[in-house]
Amino acid sequence: MMSYDFSVVLRFSDALTLGLVMTLKLTVLSILIGSVIGFAVALARTSSNGVLRFICATYVEFFRGTPVLVQLFWIFFCLPLILGVELSNLVSGVIALSLYMGAVSSETFRAALRTVGPEQHDAAIALGLPSHVEVTYVVLPQALLRAAPPLLSNSVSLFKESALVSAVGLADLMFVGQNISNTTGRPVEVLTIVALIYFVIAFPITRVVTVFERRMLRKLKA
Amino acid sequence: MNYTFDLGAVTRNFDVLLQGLSLTLQLTIAANIVGLILGFLLALMLVSRFALVRGPATAFVEFFRCTPALIQIVWFFYCVPMLFNVFIGSITMAVLALGLNLAAFNAEAYRAAIQAVPREHEDAGIALGLSPLQRVLYIILPSAIRASVPVLLTNGIGILQQSALVSIVAVPDLMYEAKTLATETYRPIETFTIVALMYFAISLPVSQLVGWLERRRPA
Amino acid sequence: MGNTMTVAPAQGDGSALLCVKGLRMGYGPVEVLKGMDIEMKPGERVVLIGPSGSGKSTLLRVMMGLEQIQHGQITFGGDPYITADKGKTKIDIGVRKKIGMVFQHYTLFPHLSVLGNLILAPCKVAGESRSSASERARALLERLGLSHRVDAYPAQLSGGQKQRVAIARALMLDPKLMLFDEVTSALDPELVAEVEQVILQLAAQNMPMMIVTHDMWFAKNIASRVIFAAEGRIIEDGPPEQVLGNPREERTREFLERVFHIKT
């Protein structure tokens, strides 16, 4: 039976911090870009243009129906060949994760848009609101409020999925952790600590989501 | 772009991809069996009245839900043999890692469905003179399990996607064979596109089924 | 239940305020309104009664421009504003804006406070300034006994309060005709009176209104005219003493007996 020495990890705290910063940078950028894509796609799927709806539905289904790892490999190895330009690892990572986030969050936005009931539309007409006022001041705020908690959940998922970029050599937390684990030969200590770092970031957010969601539903019940 | 497509490299080696696909499907099915059963047991623990029962189940579920699946798999492959001084075959290990991950997500699905059974149903059971066990068996569980089916299916097909992660620890699944083939033939676009389509072809019918189930029975 | 509120008698100078002509509407093969004609004079308070499926609520929704019609025309103050034209329904929004409506299920905007609900349309549609709209809203809420709930959100209100806010929201647009669609049907019995009092107050100020209700006490006290409809047609139309007290039509009599146990 071997003994475990978690202080080993402390010696690499700088490297781990750099990895974490990379993970967070990647995650935040992809969440922002992905949410914008997701919202646009959700709106496009309510369009009367059948071709546009089909393209958006295919995009969503495809990115939800294939492994993120395959998407990542495709963007890393195939996109530069197709575009004929070199993409930095970070750019490729952000493109891949944003497209994934876009597909996932578009479903969140779509569900939220649907919860705004037809009686709200009746009320808007009875008050003589033109459709742009109805969308901006009645539909959008309610949809965004309802989308906020699941969107935060989507963001936690993306934070976790971002670990995949280590497989294509981007120096994120996972990548740094695996390197340290390999060079020190102490996977138990290093990998456990890395897992805990992910956990202490993701877990509180999921708690916030739960509380937030309960409050939101109570408020929007009416 | 100056890249000429050549699907030949992929079609000539298609049997290798099919072998990978076969292992991917086996992993997915095995992990789902573990996930459905273990997830159910965990859910029963999660709704227990006793904190001592709830605590460990909650910790298990939260830990698996709040860390990347990749680190769970890598951790299992490197740490389990060291910690417990056992040797487990890589495929068994992959099933275990994917199955435990799925169990955590399924436990949440079952739990949410159990707690969503309206109180009135339980009250009606009491009014009809059913014992607590009878109420659970005949009223709560049947309706909860039916309600959780769409989420369980979504989670189950999610494991097909997550199973690609085992390629990183050299389990020869579809993704692993794809990487090898892409490297050997220098044909990444053809290989990864076809492999993506293979995953998609399996996922799509399931996601359509889930959509149909949800439309049929509005929440 | 005692009624202390006195209601002004209906006034009219003979010219129609609202005129419904040859109105037919349906969903696919199901015809809901099978040809309706109504002429409403200024100051009239019309109560619509009838069994479910008679088309009372649908008529109100049509008048508000919420439904597509197949045939007919509705004019308000002499201006046609809803017209069936080759399968399409043309709506003159400028005219429709003079009509306000309150629904059975409140339909307050849950993400806005009471004040926010009241000033949304005046600010965004009529271009009124925020401060002026807020001032009017506060004064209106004061009159309806809701000044302590200005900053509350709909989910924090009782059903009766929600419905009073919904009425206030419609009044903010200074309507020339109010439509009330079963506004007390979703309320607990003890909350019905507070909402009906508000509508009686409006009646005392000569607000023309059309009301769908199942509350016979309320109908008797507020109506200057009662219309009994069944299966998409108007069966009887007259003063409340006649339609509710001594109906000429057998179907009206039968309905009143069956539903309200009123022996006539």
XYZ file of C-alpha atoms in Angstrom:
705
model
C 0.000 0.000 0.000
C 1.475 3.323 -1.030
C 1.085 6.536 0.898
C -0.478 9.660 -0.480
C 1.035 13.096 -0.306
C -1.279 15.866 -1.396
C 1.369 18.531 -0.801
C 2.853 17.440 -4.126
C 0.066 19.352 -5.787
C 0.963 22.570 -3.979
C 4.283 22.750 -5.826
C 2.371 23.076 -9.064
C -0.174 25.607 -7.917
C 1.081 28.239 -10.390
C 0.707 25.920 -13.362
C -2.737 24.839 -12.192
C -3.790 28.463 -11.791
C -2.718 29.197 -15.363
C -4.692 26.182 -16.534
C -7.753 27.320 -14.593
C -7.497 30.797 -16.084
C -7.423 29.259 -19.554
C -10.461 27.104 -18.716
C -12.400 30.110 -17.428
C -11.417 32.319 -20.359
C -12.511 29.647 -22.811
C -15.756 28.990 -20.930
C -16.813 32.603 -20.489
C -16.087 33.531 -24.119
C -17.983 30.504 -25.380
C -20.945 31.166 -23.063
C -21.256 34.751 -24.292
C -20.929 33.960 -27.986
C -22.953 30.762 -27.667
C -25.878 32.474 -25.904
C -26.121 35.074 -28.647
C -26.114 32.314 -31.275
C -28.647 30.359 -29.232
C -31.034 33.274 -28.904
C -30.815 34.122 -32.603
C -31.423 30.486 -33.535
C -34.393 30.217 -31.158
C -35.994 33.285 -32.762
C -35.174 32.008 -36.252
C -36.970 28.764 -35.437
C -40.199 30.718 -34.901
C -39.809 32.308 -38.349
C -42.320 31.675 -41.108
C -39.463 30.822 -43.492
C -39.368 27.015 -43.733
C -35.836 26.851 -45.135
C -34.447 28.959 -42.301
C -36.299 26.827 -39.742
C -34.918 23.640 -41.290
C -31.328 24.900 -41.327
C -31.554 25.966 -37.686
C -33.202 22.713 -36.597
C -30.490 20.699 -38.361
C -27.752 22.746 -36.716
C -29.273 22.211 -33.274
C -29.924 18.499 -33.734
C -26.485 17.907 -35.211
C -24.584 19.581 -32.411
C -26.748 17.944 -29.781
C -26.553 14.569 -31.478
C -22.794 14.194 -31.884
C -20.051 13.951 -29.262
C -18.489 17.297 -28.381
C -15.141 15.566 -28.786
C -15.918 14.836 -32.445
C -17.012 18.467 -32.945
C -13.806 19.639 -31.357
C -11.634 17.381 -33.523
C -13.522 18.467 -36.584
C -12.983 22.165 -35.842
C -9.324 21.625 -34.899
C -8.276 19.445 -37.790
C -10.778 20.069 -40.554
C -11.765 23.722 -40.324
C -8.199 25.017 -40.965
C -7.957 22.720 -44.021
C -11.273 23.977 -45.361
C -10.660 27.650 -44.617
C -7.008 27.447 -45.598
C -5.959 29.464 -42.536
C -4.252 28.491 -39.328
C -6.443 28.948 -36.266
C -4.890 29.266 -32.845
C -5.837 26.575 -30.356
C -7.821 29.070 -28.300
C -9.775 30.334 -31.303
C -10.583 26.788 -32.408
C -11.643 25.899 -28.885
C -13.902 28.948 -28.604
C -15.465 28.252 -32.016
C -16.193 24.628 -31.131
C -17.582 25.305 -27.659
C -19.595 28.351 -28.820
C -21.286 26.332 -31.530
C -22.114 23.637 -28.988
C -23.400 26.202 -26.469
C -25.416 27.841 -29.240
C -27.204 24.582 -30.018
C -27.897 23.752 -26.373
C -28.969 27.250 -25.303
C -31.231 27.695 -28.332
C -33.395 24.903 -26.886
C -33.437 26.744 -23.554
C -34.526 29.978 -25.202
C -37.081 28.165 -27.333
C -38.700 26.562 -24.298
C -38.718 29.931 -22.503
C -40.343 31.690 -25.445
C -43.071 29.064 -25.445
C -43.942 29.608 -21.781
C -45.215 33.100 -22.545
C -48.870 32.128 -22.853
C -51.409 33.182 -25.483
C -53.387 35.197 -22.901
C -50.410 37.552 -22.647
C -50.769 38.112 -26.372
C -54.502 38.808 -25.918
C -53.737 41.352 -23.219
C -51.155 43.045 -25.441
C -53.701 43.382 -28.236
C -56.400 44.621 -25.872
C -53.971 47.333 -24.748
C -53.222 48.216 -28.340
C -49.530 47.310 -28.103
C -47.941 47.065 -31.559
C -45.996 43.843 -32.083
C -42.538 45.390 -31.610
C -43.620 46.758 -28.216
C -45.189 43.402 -27.339
C -41.960 41.544 -28.210
C -39.639 44.017 -26.468
C -41.593 44.717 -23.296
C -43.844 41.683 -22.794
C -42.383 38.579 -24.451
C -38.626 39.154 -24.194
C -38.375 40.064 -20.501
C -40.470 37.079 -19.492
C -38.578 34.721 -21.784
C -35.191 35.964 -20.547
C -36.227 35.686 -16.895
C -37.430 32.152 -17.458
C -34.373 31.244 -19.504
C -31.892 32.564 -16.928
C -31.784 29.535 -14.579
C -31.524 26.859 -17.295
C -29.032 29.067 -19.120
C -26.884 29.039 -16.015
C -27.179 25.233 -16.003
C -26.109 25.185 -19.649
C -23.122 27.296 -18.634
C -22.123 24.785 -15.967
C -22.342 22.019 -18.583
C -20.147 24.020 -20.907
C -17.627 24.603 -18.122
C -17.392 20.833 -17.703
C -17.285 20.094 -21.423
C -14.445 22.590 -21.793
C -12.148 19.950 -20.256
C -12.250 18.233 -23.643
C -9.980 20.834 -25.187
C -7.148 19.137 -23.316
C -7.463 16.332 -25.861
C -6.374 18.692 -28.626
C -3.506 20.140 -26.627
C -5.004 23.364 -25.328
C -3.388 24.032 -21.932
C -6.522 24.205 -19.794
C -6.933 22.953 -16.221
C -7.493 19.360 -17.346
C -4.457 19.404 -19.638
C -2.171 20.867 -16.978
C -3.519 18.406 -14.419
C -2.848 15.420 -16.650
C 0.659 16.656 -17.404
C 1.497 17.077 -13.734
C -0.035 13.714 -12.982
C 2.130 12.065 -15.640
C 5.390 13.779 -14.730
C 5.048 13.250 -10.974
C 3.495 9.802 -11.216
C 0.938 10.848 -8.601
C -2.401 10.663 -10.395
C -4.456 10.094 -7.237
C -3.386 13.343 -5.604
C -3.264 15.496 -8.723
C -6.385 14.276 -10.490
C -8.443 14.337 -7.293
C -7.445 17.929 -6.610
C -8.187 18.936 -10.204
C -11.609 17.291 -9.962
C -12.221 19.180 -6.721
C -11.311 22.477 -8.375
C -13.929 21.849 -11.050
C -16.388 20.847 -8.338
C -15.974 23.911 -6.121
C -16.691 26.135 -9.103
C -19.589 24.186 -10.611
C -21.413 23.118 -7.454
C -22.214 26.563 -5.986
C -23.547 27.668 -9.369
C -25.928 24.716 -9.499
C -27.184 25.666 -6.008
C -27.736 29.240 -7.121
C -29.684 27.923 -10.103
C -32.027 25.969 -7.831
C -32.773 28.903 -5.527
C -33.020 31.346 -8.411
C -35.402 29.068 -10.304
C -37.737 28.641 -7.356
C -37.932 32.414 -6.806
C -38.414 33.105 -10.466
C -41.268 30.651 -10.830
C -42.975 32.082 -7.773
C -42.660 35.567 -9.205
C -43.868 34.708 -12.693
C -46.710 32.484 -11.515
C -49.434 35.163 -11.677
C -9.433 25.610 -50.227
C -7.145 23.169 -51.966
C -8.205 19.935 -50.380
C -9.573 17.182 -52.575
C -12.065 14.896 -51.006
C -11.337 11.220 -51.098
C -13.793 9.047 -49.290
C -11.901 5.950 -50.470
C -9.549 6.059 -47.516
C -12.521 5.852 -45.216
C -14.602 3.339 -47.140
C -11.621 0.977 -47.509
C -11.272 0.937 -43.742
C -14.929 1.011 -42.932
C -14.825 -2.338 -41.141
C -12.476 -0.837 -38.559
C -14.956 1.957 -37.925
C -17.759 -0.577 -37.632
C -15.781 -2.482 -35.006
C -15.356 0.774 -33.127
C -19.053 1.504 -33.481
C -19.912 -1.910 -32.145
C -17.835 -1.293 -29.017
C -19.350 2.200 -28.650
C -22.846 0.721 -28.742
C -21.925 -2.007 -26.257
C -20.492 0.586 -23.893
C -23.604 2.735 -24.254
C -26.002 -0.116 -23.564
C -24.004 -1.492 -20.640
C -23.636 1.977 -19.097
C -27.376 2.512 -19.489
C -28.145 -0.716 -17.644
C -25.896 0.396 -14.778
C -27.259 3.937 -14.922
C -30.947 3.002 -14.951
C -30.692 0.576 -12.020
C -28.156 2.383 -9.869
C -29.797 5.726 -10.637
C -33.123 4.402 -9.381
C -31.597 3.135 -6.141
C -29.837 6.468 -5.652
C -33.105 8.320 -6.238
C -34.807 6.272 -3.529
C -31.956 7.255 -1.204
C -32.298 10.921 -2.255
C -35.953 11.095 -1.199
C -35.335 9.237 2.063
C -36.447 10.805 5.309
C -33.106 9.959 6.936
C -30.265 12.402 6.433
C -27.805 9.551 6.900
C -29.214 7.855 3.806
C -29.680 11.057 1.829
C -26.211 12.442 2.554
C -24.012 9.912 0.766
C -26.372 9.705 -2.202
C -26.458 13.499 -2.511
C -22.660 13.682 -2.333
C -22.312 11.009 -5.013
C -24.827 12.654 -7.337
C -23.484 16.179 -6.912
C -19.904 15.115 -7.375
C -20.586 13.324 -10.631
C -22.822 16.126 -11.895
C -20.399 18.898 -11.032
C -17.134 17.589 -12.459
C -16.212 16.965 -16.102
C -16.942 13.450 -17.352
C -13.450 13.422 -18.822
C -11.770 13.767 -15.450
C -14.044 11.083 -14.034
C -12.908 8.675 -16.741
C -9.237 9.575 -16.459
C -9.498 9.350 -12.672
C -11.024 5.869 -12.864
C -8.382 4.603 -15.252
C -5.415 5.952 -13.293
C -6.565 6.074 -9.718
C -8.875 3.120 -9.113
C -6.166 0.496 -9.773
C -3.744 2.393 -7.503
C -6.200 3.091 -4.701
C -7.698 -0.358 -4.505
C -4.758 -2.282 -5.835
C -6.892 -4.111 -8.359
C -6.631 -4.659 -12.062
C -9.836 -4.094 -14.000
C -10.067 -4.526 -17.751
C -10.294 -1.263 -19.646
C -13.734 -2.002 -21.057
C -15.192 -2.880 -17.646
C -13.602 0.285 -16.321
C -15.161 2.337 -19.113
C -18.595 0.857 -18.402
C -18.158 1.587 -14.713
C -17.103 5.202 -15.252
C -19.833 5.953 -17.800
C -22.429 4.002 -15.803
C -21.744 5.845 -12.548
C -21.853 9.178 -14.362
C -25.177 8.280 -15.934
C -26.505 6.986 -12.608
C -25.969 10.422 -11.052
C -27.909 12.185 -13.808
C -30.653 9.548 -13.877
C -31.011 9.708 -10.090
C -31.857 13.390 -10.444
C -34.382 12.615 -13.179
C -36.121 9.971 -11.049
C -36.023 12.200 -7.970
C -37.544 15.170 -9.758
C -40.288 12.944 -11.152
C -41.018 11.362 -7.756
C -41.296 14.767 -6.116
C -43.461 16.049 -8.954
C -46.198 13.501 -8.237
C -49.005 15.729 -6.914
C -49.695 15.496 -3.196
C -53.353 14.878 -3.994
C -52.474 11.476 -5.458
C -50.864 10.443 -2.205
C -53.855 11.860 -0.288
C -56.194 9.865 -2.499
C -54.136 6.753 -1.701
C -54.468 7.429 2.014
C -58.210 8.017 1.617
C -58.499 4.662 -0.158
C -56.773 2.961 2.762
C -53.582 1.943 0.950
C -50.562 1.219 3.129
C -47.479 3.452 2.738
C -45.696 0.728 0.754
C -48.732 0.206 -1.467
C -48.942 3.946 -2.083
C -45.317 4.008 -3.199
C -45.618 0.892 -5.358
C -48.984 1.504 -6.978
C -49.354 5.280 -7.053
C -46.082 7.175 -6.801
C -43.564 5.016 -8.640
C -45.657 4.151 -11.716
C -46.477 7.778 -12.380
C -42.948 8.974 -11.522
C -41.249 6.427 -13.758
C -43.538 7.234 -16.658
C -42.863 10.952 -16.176
C -39.091 10.423 -16.099
C -38.881 8.428 -19.352
C -38.105 11.379 -21.665
C -35.260 12.587 -19.434
C -33.906 9.056 -18.999
C -33.854 8.622 -22.773
C -32.116 11.977 -23.232
C -29.536 11.067 -20.591
C -29.122 7.603 -22.115
C -28.363 8.932 -25.572
C -26.106 11.545 -23.944
C -23.957 8.635 -22.791
C -23.488 7.598 -26.425
C -21.907 11.015 -26.904
C -19.920 10.883 -23.660
C -18.640 7.406 -24.503
C -16.361 9.040 -27.088
C -14.288 10.214 -24.118
C -12.985 6.706 -23.493
C -10.943 7.074 -26.686
C -8.681 9.364 -24.656
C -7.709 6.468 -22.415
C -7.150 4.218 -25.460
C -10.333 2.172 -25.380
C -10.826 1.255 -29.063
C -14.304 2.740 -29.543
C -15.599 4.541 -32.637
C -13.847 7.804 -31.762
C -10.555 6.040 -31.090
C -10.666 4.232 -34.436
C -11.553 7.516 -36.116
C -8.545 9.296 -34.653
C -6.252 6.443 -35.676
C -7.698 6.317 -39.161
C -7.491 10.089 -39.617
C -3.851 10.063 -38.600
C -2.879 7.057 -40.716
C -4.656 8.190 -43.870
C -4.211 11.962 -43.470
C -7.927 12.240 -44.197
C -9.345 14.056 -41.151
C -12.247 15.786 -42.924
C -13.655 12.620 -44.462
C -13.093 10.515 -41.365
C -14.424 12.896 -38.748
C -17.387 13.917 -40.899
C -18.434 10.327 -41.466
C -17.930 9.429 -37.825
C -19.963 12.466 -36.756
C -22.728 11.325 -39.089
C -22.588 7.824 -37.566
C -23.098 9.197 -34.060
C -25.796 11.514 -35.356
C -27.643 8.720 -37.153
C -28.016 6.891 -33.842
C -28.865 9.951 -31.719
C -31.423 11.528 -34.010
C -34.127 8.836 -33.806
C -33.877 8.840 -30.017
C -34.109 12.629 -29.749
C -37.077 12.570 -32.148
C -38.716 9.929 -29.965
C -38.178 12.101 -26.900
C -39.667 15.091 -28.709
C -42.682 13.005 -29.692
C -43.155 11.719 -26.135
C -42.998 15.248 -24.745
C -45.453 16.622 -27.266
C -47.843 13.766 -26.581
C -47.868 14.353 -22.850
C -47.425 18.056 -22.118
C -45.757 18.774 -18.792
C -76.348 40.619 -0.634
C -77.380 44.264 -0.446
C -76.772 46.757 -3.164
C -76.032 50.274 -2.037
C -74.688 51.551 -5.316
C -77.107 53.499 -7.457
C -76.572 53.226 -11.134
C -77.337 56.034 -13.541
C -80.027 55.215 -16.052
C -78.865 54.459 -19.534
C -78.570 57.525 -21.687
C -78.669 57.682 -25.423
C -79.201 60.149 -28.163
C -80.370 57.484 -30.589
C -77.170 57.152 -32.662
C -75.368 53.829 -32.248
C -72.102 53.617 -30.343
C -71.381 50.115 -31.531
C -72.977 48.221 -34.339
C -72.486 44.523 -35.109
C -73.881 43.408 -38.469
C -74.231 39.891 -39.891
C -71.413 38.543 -37.749
C -70.392 34.964 -38.455
C -67.287 33.261 -37.197
C -66.070 29.755 -36.601
C -63.039 27.516 -36.347
C -62.911 25.354 -39.464
C -66.222 23.529 -39.798
C -67.429 24.534 -36.329
C -69.478 27.722 -36.484
C -69.473 29.571 -33.160
C -71.357 32.734 -34.106
C -74.125 32.062 -36.599
C -75.090 35.551 -37.662
C -75.343 38.179 -34.948
C -76.686 41.717 -35.118
C -76.414 44.082 -32.177
C -76.803 47.828 -31.960
C -75.549 49.436 -28.801
C -76.351 53.052 -27.910
C -74.010 55.387 -25.981
C -74.269 54.924 -22.238
C -75.800 51.462 -22.508
C -74.614 48.652 -20.296
C -75.272 45.380 -22.045
C -75.067 42.119 -20.122
C -74.688 38.953 -22.181
C -75.989 35.745 -20.652
C -76.369 32.277 -22.037
C -75.258 28.659 -21.675
C -71.617 27.730 -22.293
C -70.939 27.456 -25.998
C -73.447 30.185 -26.767
C -70.652 32.388 -28.134
C -70.839 35.202 -25.544
C -67.119 35.294 -24.808
C -66.289 34.791 -28.461
C -68.402 37.829 -29.340
C -66.393 39.962 -26.917
C -63.118 38.579 -28.285
C -64.245 39.370 -31.825
C -65.145 42.911 -30.825
C -61.646 43.296 -29.380
C -60.084 42.077 -32.619
C -58.723 38.879 -31.062
C -60.447 36.509 -33.480
C -60.743 36.113 -37.239
C -64.291 36.399 -38.580
C -65.785 34.939 -41.742
C -68.598 37.371 -42.380
C -69.933 40.696 -41.152
C -68.813 44.082 -39.967
C -68.511 45.937 -36.687
C -68.562 49.721 -36.474
C -67.679 51.873 -33.506
C -68.867 55.486 -33.341
C -69.851 55.164 -36.987
C -66.417 53.930 -38.109
C -66.177 50.341 -39.399
C -63.171 48.811 -37.627
C -63.623 45.068 -38.037
C -64.566 43.846 -41.474
C -64.611 40.393 -43.034
C -63.070 40.716 -46.451
C -62.500 37.676 -48.690
C -61.692 35.337 -45.809
C -59.471 37.896 -44.067
C -60.365 40.045 -41.106
C -59.451 43.696 -41.488
C -58.958 45.565 -38.244
C -58.641 49.336 -37.882
C -56.319 49.568 -34.911
C -56.898 53.282 -34.419
C -60.597 52.690 -33.758
C -60.065 49.514 -31.757
C -57.861 51.423 -29.320
C -60.990 53.172 -28.040
C -62.191 49.865 -26.605
C -60.804 48.327 -23.434
C -61.128 44.722 -22.290
C -60.704 42.782 -19.058
C -60.337 39.005 -19.167
C -61.369 36.174 -16.892
C -57.786 35.200 -16.081
C -56.394 38.669 -15.232
C -53.642 38.515 -17.899
C -51.435 40.903 -15.954
C -47.814 40.940 -17.111
C -46.112 38.941 -14.347
C -42.675 40.517 -14.830
C -43.962 44.058 -14.288
C -45.104 45.699 -11.061
C -48.659 47.025 -10.729
C -47.428 50.449 -11.800
C -45.426 48.924 -14.646
C -48.519 47.126 -15.901
C -50.518 50.346 -15.871
C -48.044 52.625 -17.617
C -46.674 50.234 -20.264
C -49.264 50.995 -22.937
C -49.596 54.760 -22.266
C -45.804 55.192 -22.416
C -44.997 52.853 -25.274
C -48.051 53.342 -27.457
C -49.447 56.781 -26.703
C -45.991 58.219 -26.058
C -46.992 59.685 -22.721
C -44.157 60.637 -20.406
C -43.318 58.233 -17.611
C -43.980 60.785 -14.902
C -47.345 61.859 -16.254
C -48.503 58.268 -16.769
C -47.316 57.303 -13.284
C -49.213 60.213 -11.794
C -52.436 59.188 -13.538
C -51.844 55.554 -12.557
C -51.395 56.431 -8.891
C -54.545 58.529 -8.885
C -56.504 55.722 -10.525
C -55.181 53.105 -8.109
C -56.087 55.403 -5.228
C -59.674 55.529 -6.459
C -59.779 51.736 -6.716
C -58.376 51.336 -3.210
C -55.089 49.910 -4.436
C -52.657 52.703 -3.631
C -50.808 50.460 -1.150
C -50.049 47.930 -3.905
C -48.466 50.234 -6.479
C -45.087 48.495 -6.360
C -46.326 44.940 -5.795
C -45.933 42.239 -8.439
C -48.973 40.362 -9.748
C -47.956 37.129 -7.980
C -48.202 38.977 -4.636
C -51.797 40.082 -5.203
C -55.077 38.367 -4.373
C -57.347 37.456 -7.258
C -59.638 40.396 -6.547
C -56.714 42.799 -6.460
C -55.336 41.374 -9.712
C -58.652 41.883 -11.427
C -58.971 45.453 -10.138
C -55.457 46.169 -11.432
C -56.460 44.683 -14.791
C -59.448 47.059 -14.888
C -57.216 49.996 -13.966
C -54.766 49.003 -16.699
C -57.543 49.110 -19.285
C -58.856 52.449 -17.936
C -55.432 54.044 -18.321
C -56.081 54.160 -22.078
C -59.248 56.183 -21.549
C -61.562 53.725 -23.350
C -64.948 54.747 -24.723
C -66.330 51.226 -24.251
C -65.338 48.509 -21.790
C -65.668 44.766 -22.380
C -65.738 42.487 -19.318
C -65.368 38.791 -20.066
C -66.424 36.727 -17.031
C -64.159 38.839 -14.868
C -65.336 37.304 -11.593
C -65.541 33.657 -12.685
C -62.023 32.772 -11.545
C -62.392 34.493 -8.165
C -63.114 33.034 -4.765
C -66.681 33.987 -3.761
C -65.579 36.449 -1.076
C -63.492 38.391 -3.599
C -66.250 38.822 -6.174
C -67.877 41.863 -4.538
C -64.774 44.082 -4.562
C -64.421 43.649 -8.316
C -68.126 44.135 -9.003
C -68.112 47.325 -6.916
C -65.416 48.760 -9.177
C -67.467 47.988 -12.267
C -70.567 49.505 -10.642
C -68.506 52.639 -9.940
C -67.676 52.844 -13.631
C -71.334 52.368 -14.475
C -72.216 55.274 -12.182
C -69.896 57.396 -14.335
C -71.795 56.385 -17.460
C -69.076 54.198 -18.946
C -70.619 52.138 -21.772
C -69.885 48.473 -21.239
C -70.606 44.981 -22.442
C -70.408 42.292 -19.801
C -70.410 38.516 -19.917
C -71.259 37.157 -16.482
C -72.842 34.239 -14.687
C -73.659 36.329 -11.632
C -77.405 37.129 -11.759
C -77.305 39.579 -8.870
C -74.611 41.526 -10.660
C -76.402 41.287 -13.999
C -79.607 42.698 -12.552
C -77.840 45.559 -10.834
C -75.624 46.694 -13.632
C -77.513 46.002 -16.831
C -79.465 48.602 -18.750
C -80.117 45.872 -21.283
C -79.741 42.091 -21.288
C -79.061 39.843 -24.265
C -79.670 36.123 -24.018
C -77.678 34.123 -26.574
C -77.584 30.415 -27.292
C -75.760 28.354 -29.896
C -74.285 31.393 -31.606
C -77.548 33.294 -32.012
C -79.323 36.031 -30.103
C -82.530 34.613 -28.651
C -83.830 37.521 -26.633
C -82.802 41.140 -26.207
C -84.432 43.662 -23.931
C -84.398 45.532 -20.614
C -83.332 43.490 -17.565
C -86.843 43.505 -16.106
C -88.050 41.721 -19.214
C -85.220 39.264 -19.997
C -84.412 38.367 -16.415
C -87.840 38.935 -14.880
C -90.422 38.049 -17.443
C -88.798 36.570 -20.549
C -90.835 36.277 -23.712
C -88.845 33.374 -25.093
C -89.290 29.865 -23.741
C -85.528 29.188 -24.092
C -84.648 32.149 -21.923
C -87.144 31.068 -19.294
C -85.841 27.506 -19.356
C -82.223 28.707 -19.052
C -82.959 30.970 -16.092
C -84.830 28.217 -14.307
C -82.257 25.535 -14.965
C -79.140 27.548 -14.188
C -80.237 30.117 -11.646
C -83.388 28.518 -10.278
C -85.183 31.759 -11.047
C -88.892 31.131 -11.401
C -90.357 33.653 -13.804
